[in-house]
Coordinates of C-alpha atoms in Angstrom, one line a residue:
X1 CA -65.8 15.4 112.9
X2 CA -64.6 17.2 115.8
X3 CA -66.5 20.1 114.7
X4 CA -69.6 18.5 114.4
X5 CA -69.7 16.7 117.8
X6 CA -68.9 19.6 119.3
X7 CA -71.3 21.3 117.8
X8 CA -73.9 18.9 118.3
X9 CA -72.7 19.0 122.3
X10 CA -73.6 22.4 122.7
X11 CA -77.0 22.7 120.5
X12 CA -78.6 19.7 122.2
X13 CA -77.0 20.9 125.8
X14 CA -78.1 24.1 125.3
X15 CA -81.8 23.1 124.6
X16 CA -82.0 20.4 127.5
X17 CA -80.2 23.0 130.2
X18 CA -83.2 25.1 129.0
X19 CA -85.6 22.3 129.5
X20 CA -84.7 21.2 132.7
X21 CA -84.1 24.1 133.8
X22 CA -88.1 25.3 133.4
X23 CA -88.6 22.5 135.8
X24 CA -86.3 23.3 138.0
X25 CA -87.3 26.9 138.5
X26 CA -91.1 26.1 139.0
X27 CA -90.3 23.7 141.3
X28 CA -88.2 25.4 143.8
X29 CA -90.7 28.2 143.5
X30 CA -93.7 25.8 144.4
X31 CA -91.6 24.7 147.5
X32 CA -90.4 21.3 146.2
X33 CA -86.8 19.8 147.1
X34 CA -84.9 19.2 143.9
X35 CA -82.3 17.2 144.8
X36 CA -80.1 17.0 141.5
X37 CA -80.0 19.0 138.2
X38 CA -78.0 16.5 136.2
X39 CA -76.6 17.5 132.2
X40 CA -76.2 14.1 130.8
X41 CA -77.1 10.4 131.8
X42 CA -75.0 7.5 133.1
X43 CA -72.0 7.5 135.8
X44 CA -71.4 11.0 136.9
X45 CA -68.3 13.1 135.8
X46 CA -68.2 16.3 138.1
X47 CA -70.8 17.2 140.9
X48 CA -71.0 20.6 142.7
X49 CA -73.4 20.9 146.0
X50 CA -75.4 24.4 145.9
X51 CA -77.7 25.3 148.5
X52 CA -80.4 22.0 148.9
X53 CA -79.5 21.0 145.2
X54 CA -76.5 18.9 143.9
X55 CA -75.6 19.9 140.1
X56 CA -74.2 17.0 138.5
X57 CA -72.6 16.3 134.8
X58 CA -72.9 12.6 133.6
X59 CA -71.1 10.6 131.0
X60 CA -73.7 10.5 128.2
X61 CA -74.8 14.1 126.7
X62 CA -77.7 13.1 125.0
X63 CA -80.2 14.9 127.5
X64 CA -80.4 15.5 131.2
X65 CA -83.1 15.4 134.1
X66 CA -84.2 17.3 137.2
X67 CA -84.8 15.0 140.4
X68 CA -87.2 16.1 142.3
X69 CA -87.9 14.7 145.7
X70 CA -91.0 12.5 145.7
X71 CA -91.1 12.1 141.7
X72 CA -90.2 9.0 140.2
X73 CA -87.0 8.5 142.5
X74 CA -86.3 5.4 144.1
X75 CA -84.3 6.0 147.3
X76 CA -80.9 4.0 147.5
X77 CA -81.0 3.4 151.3
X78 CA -82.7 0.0 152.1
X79 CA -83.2 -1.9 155.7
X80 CA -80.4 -4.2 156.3
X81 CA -77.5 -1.9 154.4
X82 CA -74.3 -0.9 156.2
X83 CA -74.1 2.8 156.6
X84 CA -71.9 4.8 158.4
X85 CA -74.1 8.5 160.5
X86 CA -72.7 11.7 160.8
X87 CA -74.1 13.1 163.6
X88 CA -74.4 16.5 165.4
X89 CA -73.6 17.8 168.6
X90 CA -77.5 16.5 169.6
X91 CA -76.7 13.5 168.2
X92 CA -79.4 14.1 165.5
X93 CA -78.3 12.3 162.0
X94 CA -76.9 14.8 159.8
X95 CA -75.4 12.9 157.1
X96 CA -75.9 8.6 155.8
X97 CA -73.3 7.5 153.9
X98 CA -74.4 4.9 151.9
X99 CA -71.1 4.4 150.1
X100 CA -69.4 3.7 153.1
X101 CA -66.6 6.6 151.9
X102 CA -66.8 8.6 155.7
X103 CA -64.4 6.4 157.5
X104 CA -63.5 9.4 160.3
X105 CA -63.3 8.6 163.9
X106 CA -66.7 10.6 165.0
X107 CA -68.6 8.5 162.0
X108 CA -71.5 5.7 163.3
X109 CA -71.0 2.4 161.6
X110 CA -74.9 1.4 161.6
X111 CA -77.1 -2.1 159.8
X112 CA -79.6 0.0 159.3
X113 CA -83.2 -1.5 159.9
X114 CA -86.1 0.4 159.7
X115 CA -86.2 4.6 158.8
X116 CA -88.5 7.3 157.9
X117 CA -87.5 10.1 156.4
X118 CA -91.2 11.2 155.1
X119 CA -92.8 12.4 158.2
X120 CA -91.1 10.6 161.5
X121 CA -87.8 11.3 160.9
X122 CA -86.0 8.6 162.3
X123 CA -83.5 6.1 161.6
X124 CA -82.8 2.4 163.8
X125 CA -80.4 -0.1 163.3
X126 CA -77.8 -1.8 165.1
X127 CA -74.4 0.0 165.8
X128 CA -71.2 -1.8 165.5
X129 CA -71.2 -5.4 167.1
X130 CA -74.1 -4.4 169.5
X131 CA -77.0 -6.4 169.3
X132 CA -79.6 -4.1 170.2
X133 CA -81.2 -1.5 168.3
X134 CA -80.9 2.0 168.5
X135 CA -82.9 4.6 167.3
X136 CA -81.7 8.1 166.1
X137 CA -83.2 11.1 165.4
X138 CA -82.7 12.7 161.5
X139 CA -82.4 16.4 160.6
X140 CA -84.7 17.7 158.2
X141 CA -82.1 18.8 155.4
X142 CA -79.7 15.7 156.7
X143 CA -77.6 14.4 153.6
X144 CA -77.5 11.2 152.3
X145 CA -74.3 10.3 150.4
X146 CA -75.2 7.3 147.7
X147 CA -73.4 4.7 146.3
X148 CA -71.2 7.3 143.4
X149 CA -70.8 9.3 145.8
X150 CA -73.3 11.9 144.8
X151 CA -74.6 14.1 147.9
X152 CA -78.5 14.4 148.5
X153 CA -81.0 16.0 150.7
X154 CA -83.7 13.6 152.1
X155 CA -86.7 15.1 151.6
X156 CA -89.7 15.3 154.4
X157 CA -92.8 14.8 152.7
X158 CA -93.8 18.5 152.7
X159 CA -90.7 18.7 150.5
X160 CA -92.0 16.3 148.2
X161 CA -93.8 16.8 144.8
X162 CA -96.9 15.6 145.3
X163 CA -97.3 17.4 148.6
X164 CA -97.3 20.6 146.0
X165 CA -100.9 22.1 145.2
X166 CA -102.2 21.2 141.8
X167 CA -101.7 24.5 139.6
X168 CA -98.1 24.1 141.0
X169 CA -97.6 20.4 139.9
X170 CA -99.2 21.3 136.2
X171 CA -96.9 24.4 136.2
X172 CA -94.0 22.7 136.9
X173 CA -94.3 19.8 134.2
X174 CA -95.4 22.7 131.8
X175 CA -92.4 24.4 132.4
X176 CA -89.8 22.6 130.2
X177 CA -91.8 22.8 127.2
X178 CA -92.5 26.2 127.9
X179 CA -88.7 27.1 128.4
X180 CA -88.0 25.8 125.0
X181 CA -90.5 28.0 123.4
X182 CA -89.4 30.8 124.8
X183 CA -85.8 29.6 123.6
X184 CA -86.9 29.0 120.3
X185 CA -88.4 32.5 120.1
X186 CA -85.1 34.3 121.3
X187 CA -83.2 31.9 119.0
X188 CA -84.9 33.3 116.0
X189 CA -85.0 36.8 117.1
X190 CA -81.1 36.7 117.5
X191 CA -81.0 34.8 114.1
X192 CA -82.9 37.9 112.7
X193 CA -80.9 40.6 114.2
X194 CA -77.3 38.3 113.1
X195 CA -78.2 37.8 109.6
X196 CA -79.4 41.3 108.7
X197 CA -82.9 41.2 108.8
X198 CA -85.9 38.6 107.7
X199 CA -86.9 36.5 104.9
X200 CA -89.8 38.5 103.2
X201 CA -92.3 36.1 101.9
X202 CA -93.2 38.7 99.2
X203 CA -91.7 37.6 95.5
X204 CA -89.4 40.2 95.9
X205 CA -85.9 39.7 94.8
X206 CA -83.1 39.8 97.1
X207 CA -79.6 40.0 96.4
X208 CA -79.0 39.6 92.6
X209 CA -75.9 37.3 91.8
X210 CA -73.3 38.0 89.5
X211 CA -73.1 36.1 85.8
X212 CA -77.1 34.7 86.2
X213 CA -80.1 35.1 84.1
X214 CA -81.2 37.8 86.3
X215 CA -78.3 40.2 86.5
X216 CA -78.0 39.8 82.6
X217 CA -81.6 41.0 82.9
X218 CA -80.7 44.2 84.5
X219 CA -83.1 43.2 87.1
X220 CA -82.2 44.8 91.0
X221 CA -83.0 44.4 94.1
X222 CA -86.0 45.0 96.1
X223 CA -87.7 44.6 92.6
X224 CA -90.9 43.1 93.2
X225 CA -92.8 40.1 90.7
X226 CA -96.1 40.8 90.0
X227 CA -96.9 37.8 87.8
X228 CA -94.8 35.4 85.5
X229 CA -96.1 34.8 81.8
X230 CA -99.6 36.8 82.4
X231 CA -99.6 34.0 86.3
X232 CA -100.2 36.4 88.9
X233 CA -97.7 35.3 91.3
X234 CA -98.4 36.2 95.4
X235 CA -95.4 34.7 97.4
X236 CA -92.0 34.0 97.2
X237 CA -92.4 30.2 97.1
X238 CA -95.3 30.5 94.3
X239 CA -92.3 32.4 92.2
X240 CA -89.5 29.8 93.1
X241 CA -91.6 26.4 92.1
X242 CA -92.8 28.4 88.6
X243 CA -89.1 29.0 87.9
X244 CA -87.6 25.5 89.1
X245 CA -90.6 23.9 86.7
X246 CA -89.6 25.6 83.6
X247 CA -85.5 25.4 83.2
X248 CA -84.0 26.6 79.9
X249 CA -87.3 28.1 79.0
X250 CA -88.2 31.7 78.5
X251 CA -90.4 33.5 81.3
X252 CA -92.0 37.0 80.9
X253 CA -91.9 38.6 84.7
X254 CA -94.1 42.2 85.3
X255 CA -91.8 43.4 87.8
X256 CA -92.4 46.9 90.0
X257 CA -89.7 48.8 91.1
X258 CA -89.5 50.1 94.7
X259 CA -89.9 53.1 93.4
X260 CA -93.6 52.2 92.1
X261 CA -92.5 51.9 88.3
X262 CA -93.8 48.9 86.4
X263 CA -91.7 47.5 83.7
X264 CA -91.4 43.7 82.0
X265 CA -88.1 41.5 81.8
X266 CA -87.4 38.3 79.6
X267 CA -85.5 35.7 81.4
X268 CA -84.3 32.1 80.9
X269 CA -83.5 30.2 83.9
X270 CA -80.8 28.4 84.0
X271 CA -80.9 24.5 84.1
X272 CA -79.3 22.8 87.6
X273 CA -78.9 19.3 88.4
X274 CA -80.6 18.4 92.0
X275 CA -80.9 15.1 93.3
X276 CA -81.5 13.5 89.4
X277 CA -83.4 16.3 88.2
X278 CA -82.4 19.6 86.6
X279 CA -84.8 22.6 88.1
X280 CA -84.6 26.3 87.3
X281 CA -82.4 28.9 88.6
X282 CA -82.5 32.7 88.2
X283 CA -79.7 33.7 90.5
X284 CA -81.2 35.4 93.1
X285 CA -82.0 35.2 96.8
X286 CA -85.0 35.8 99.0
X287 CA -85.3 39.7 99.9
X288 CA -84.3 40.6 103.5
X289 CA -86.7 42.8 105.2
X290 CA -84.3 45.1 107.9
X291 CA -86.5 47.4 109.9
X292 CA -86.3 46.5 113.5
X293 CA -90.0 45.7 113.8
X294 CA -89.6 42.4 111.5
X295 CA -86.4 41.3 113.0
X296 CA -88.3 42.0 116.6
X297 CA -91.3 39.9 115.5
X298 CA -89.6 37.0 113.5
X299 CA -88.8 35.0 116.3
X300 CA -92.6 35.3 117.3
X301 CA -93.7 34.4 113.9
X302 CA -90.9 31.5 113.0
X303 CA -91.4 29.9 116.2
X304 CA -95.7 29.6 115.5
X305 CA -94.8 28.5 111.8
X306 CA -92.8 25.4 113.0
X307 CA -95.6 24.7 115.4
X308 CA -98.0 24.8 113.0
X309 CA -95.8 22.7 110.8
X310 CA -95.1 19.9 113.6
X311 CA -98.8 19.7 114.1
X312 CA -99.4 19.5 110.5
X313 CA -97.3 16.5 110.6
X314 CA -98.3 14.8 113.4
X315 CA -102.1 15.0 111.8
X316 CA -100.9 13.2 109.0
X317 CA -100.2 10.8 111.3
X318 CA -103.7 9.9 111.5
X319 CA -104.9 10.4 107.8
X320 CA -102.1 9.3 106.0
X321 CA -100.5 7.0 108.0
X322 CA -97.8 6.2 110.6
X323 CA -94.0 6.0 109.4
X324 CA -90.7 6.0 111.1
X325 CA -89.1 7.9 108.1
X326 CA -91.1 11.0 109.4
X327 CA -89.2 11.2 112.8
X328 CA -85.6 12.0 113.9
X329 CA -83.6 10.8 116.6
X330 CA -80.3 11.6 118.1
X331 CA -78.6 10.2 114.9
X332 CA -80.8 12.6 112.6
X333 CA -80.0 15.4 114.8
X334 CA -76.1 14.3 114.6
X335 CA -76.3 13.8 111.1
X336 CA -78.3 17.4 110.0
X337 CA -75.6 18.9 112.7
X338 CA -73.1 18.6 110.3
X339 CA -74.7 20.1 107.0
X340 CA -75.5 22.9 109.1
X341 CA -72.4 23.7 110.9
X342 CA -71.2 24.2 107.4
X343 CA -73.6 27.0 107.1
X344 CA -72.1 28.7 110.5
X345 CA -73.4 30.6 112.9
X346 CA -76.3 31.4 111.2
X347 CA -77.0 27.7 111.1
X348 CA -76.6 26.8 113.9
X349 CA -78.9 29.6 115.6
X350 CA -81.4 28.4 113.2
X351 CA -81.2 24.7 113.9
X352 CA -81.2 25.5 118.0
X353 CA -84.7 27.4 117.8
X354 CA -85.7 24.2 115.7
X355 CA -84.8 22.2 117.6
X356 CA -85.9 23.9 120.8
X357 CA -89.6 23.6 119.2
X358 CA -89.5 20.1 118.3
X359 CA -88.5 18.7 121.4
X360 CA -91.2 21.1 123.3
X361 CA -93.9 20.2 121.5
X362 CA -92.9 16.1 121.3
X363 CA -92.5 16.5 125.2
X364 CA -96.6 17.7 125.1
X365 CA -97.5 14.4 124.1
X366 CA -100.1 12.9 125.9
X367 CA -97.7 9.8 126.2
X368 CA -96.8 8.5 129.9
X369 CA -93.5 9.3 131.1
X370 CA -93.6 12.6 129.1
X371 CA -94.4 15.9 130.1
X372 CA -97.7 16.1 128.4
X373 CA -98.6 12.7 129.8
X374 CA -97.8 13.9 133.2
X375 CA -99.9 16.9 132.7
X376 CA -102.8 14.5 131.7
X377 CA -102.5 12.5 134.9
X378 CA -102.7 16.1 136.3
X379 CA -106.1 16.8 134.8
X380 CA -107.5 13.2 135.5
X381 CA -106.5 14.4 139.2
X382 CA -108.2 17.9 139.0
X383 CA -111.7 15.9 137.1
X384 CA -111.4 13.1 139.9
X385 CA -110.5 15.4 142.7
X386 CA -108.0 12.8 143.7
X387 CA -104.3 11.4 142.4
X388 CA -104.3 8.0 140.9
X389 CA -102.6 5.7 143.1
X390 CA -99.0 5.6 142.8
X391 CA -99.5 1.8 141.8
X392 CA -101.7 2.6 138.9
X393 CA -99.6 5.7 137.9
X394 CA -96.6 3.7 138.4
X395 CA -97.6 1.4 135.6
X396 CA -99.1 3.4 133.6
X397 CA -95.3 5.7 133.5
X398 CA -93.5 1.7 132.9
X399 CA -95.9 1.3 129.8
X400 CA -94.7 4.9 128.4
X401 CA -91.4 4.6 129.3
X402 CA -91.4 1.3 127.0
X403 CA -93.4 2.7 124.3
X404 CA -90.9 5.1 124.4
X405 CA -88.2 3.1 124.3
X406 CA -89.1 0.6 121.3
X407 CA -89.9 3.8 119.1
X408 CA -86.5 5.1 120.1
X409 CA -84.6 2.1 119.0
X410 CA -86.9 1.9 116.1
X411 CA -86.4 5.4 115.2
X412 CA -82.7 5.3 116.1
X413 CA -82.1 2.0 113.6
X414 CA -83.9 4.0 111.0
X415 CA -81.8 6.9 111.3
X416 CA -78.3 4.9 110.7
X417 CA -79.6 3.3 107.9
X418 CA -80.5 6.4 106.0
X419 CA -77.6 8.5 107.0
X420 CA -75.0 5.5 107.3
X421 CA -75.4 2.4 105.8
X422 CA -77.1 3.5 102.3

């Protein structure tokens, strides 16, 4: 068990890091503040202040999020809170403790009442026991300390997201996505190179196992079928599904050698027991192609496949009909974690770039409070030459984010049934 948390730790870490970290980049290269990188959700474990950005690790590792200044963040500091000012040798606000942690002897006990840290940059409250007001001037990259004790920079608002340019908004919701496409394509490439080479999709024979109907055959590897009982047969999978359909029976295969030579071999498949019914084995795996030009492009050609695949799906969505047993949650991925640690590191690698794909394509969903859904507000922007207001958009992110939520728990539920309770 141990094993397979841990493994599921660093698969799904691994895949948000990459993520966020798309965001992150664009962001700081559009001129944006980005406040916090955070791994993880809830109370914060360990924080480390870098530059204008605090990197944080939270208690739940089931994803993670970059804060950007301006974008969906509610500010902690409200009129009439207690705060205690750091303050320069000008006098000019350099850090607000909102936790009330700085209890040195140059700190500024303040009620704070009114502040701008937008464009005016200024804070006013009452000091002490006094009963007037006084009003102090704030640093542009002043820090404000909130109530865990996590250290931010306020943001003026030409730090702030939406003060960004378009292209440089889209960019920087595309970027997550993007990052885990890229991942997924590395991923596979590195699976190609690990495991030897790449799955030909040719009915080509592979490695021939010992004591099987094909090694009592004589037949060897690289040994290609040309058809099965006078079938022409065109891909591996069109070879596999004629051999699991006809168990304990005799099949005639034309084989050619590699070395051009036709020839024609008798074989019985064997009769296996899967899941109730008994299929037909042979006892040999898929040829591996090794020449560095297929291991090179694999992770090119995997990663589209799965894409294709996911959209496939999500079609059927729409013609066949909508149901929970088609998606995965956090329980799925836990639960599939554990079959393929078994299978090692090659498993693993593979189920990262899977991953990686699913969660960048379900982020392109034109669903509020996702990436995609962003990115449609984005082009509504561009068409109407104007944002939304941040009422309207502020609802329309709520009605995502509950959406969201009910097909999670829905999805979630669904997923300890299956892999729990039955």
């Amino acid at each position: 068990m141990i094993q397979n948390i841990l493994a599921f730790i660093l698969v799904f870490g691994i895949i948000v890091v990459v993520h966020e970290f798309g965001h992150f980049y664009f962001a700081k290269r559009a001129g944006i503040l980005v406040r916090e990188f955070a791994i993880g959700f809830g109370p914060k474990l360990f924080y480390h202040r870098k530059g204008e950005t605090t990197y944080t690790v939270r208690m739940l590792p089931v994803g993670g999020y970059v804060r950007m200044a301006g974008y969906e963040e509610e500010a902690d500091l409200r009129p009439g809170m207690a705060v205690q000012l750091s303050l320069d040798a000008e006098d000019n606000v350099e850090k607000i403790d909102i936790q009330g942690s700085d209890e040195s002897v140059d700190s500024v006990p303040v009620e704070v009442s009114s502040f701008d840290f937008d464009e005016k940059m200024y804070l006013t409250g009452r000091v002490g026991m006094d009963t007037e007001e006084t009003t102090f001037n704030v640093n542009r990259d002043a820090l404000l300390v909130e109530k865990d004790g996590t250290i931010l920079q306020i943001a003026p608002k030409d730090r702030q997201f939406q003060s960004a340019s378009l292209p440089n908004r889209m960019l920087t919701n595309f970027a997550g996505p993007l990052n885990n496409f890229i991942l997924a394509i590395v991923a596979f490439t590195l699976l190609a190179f690990v495991q030897g080479g790449v799955r030909s999709d040719e009915a080509r024979f592979g490695n021939v196992e010992e004591n099987t109907p094909a090694a009592e055959a004589g037949v060897e590897t690289g040994d290609r079928v040309l058809s099965i009982d006078g079938q022409d047969v065109d891909s591996w999978n069109e070879m596999v599904m004629i051999i699991q359909e006809n168990p304990n029976e005799e099949l005639s295969f034309t084989l050619e050698t590699e070395e051009g030579d036709v020839y024609e071999e008798t074989i019985v498949p064997s009769g296996v027991e899967v899941e109730g019914d008994t299929v037909g084995r042979i006892g040999v795996e898929a040829y591996m192609e090794d020449d560095f030009g297929a291991k090179l492009t694999y992770g090119f050609t995997e990663t589209f496949f799965i894409i294709s695949q996911i959209f496939t799906l999500l079609a059927s969505f729409f013609t066949g009909g909508f149901s929970v047993d088609q998606l995965g949650g956090p329980v799925a991925i836990y639960a599939t974690t554990e079959q393929v640690v078994q299978a090692g590191t090659v498993g693993l690698i593979s189920w990262l770039g899977f991953l990686s794909v699913n969660l960048g394509i379900m982020n392109l969903l034109p669903i509020p409070a996702l990436d995609g859904g962003k990115l449609l507000l984005n082009i509504i922007e561009g068409v109407r030459k104007k944002p939304l207001s941040q009422e309207k958009e502020g609802y329309i992110t709520l009605v995502g984010v509950l959406f969201l939520l009910i097909l999670m728990l829905l999805v979630t539920w669904n997923d300890i049934q299956t892999f729990f309770l039955n």
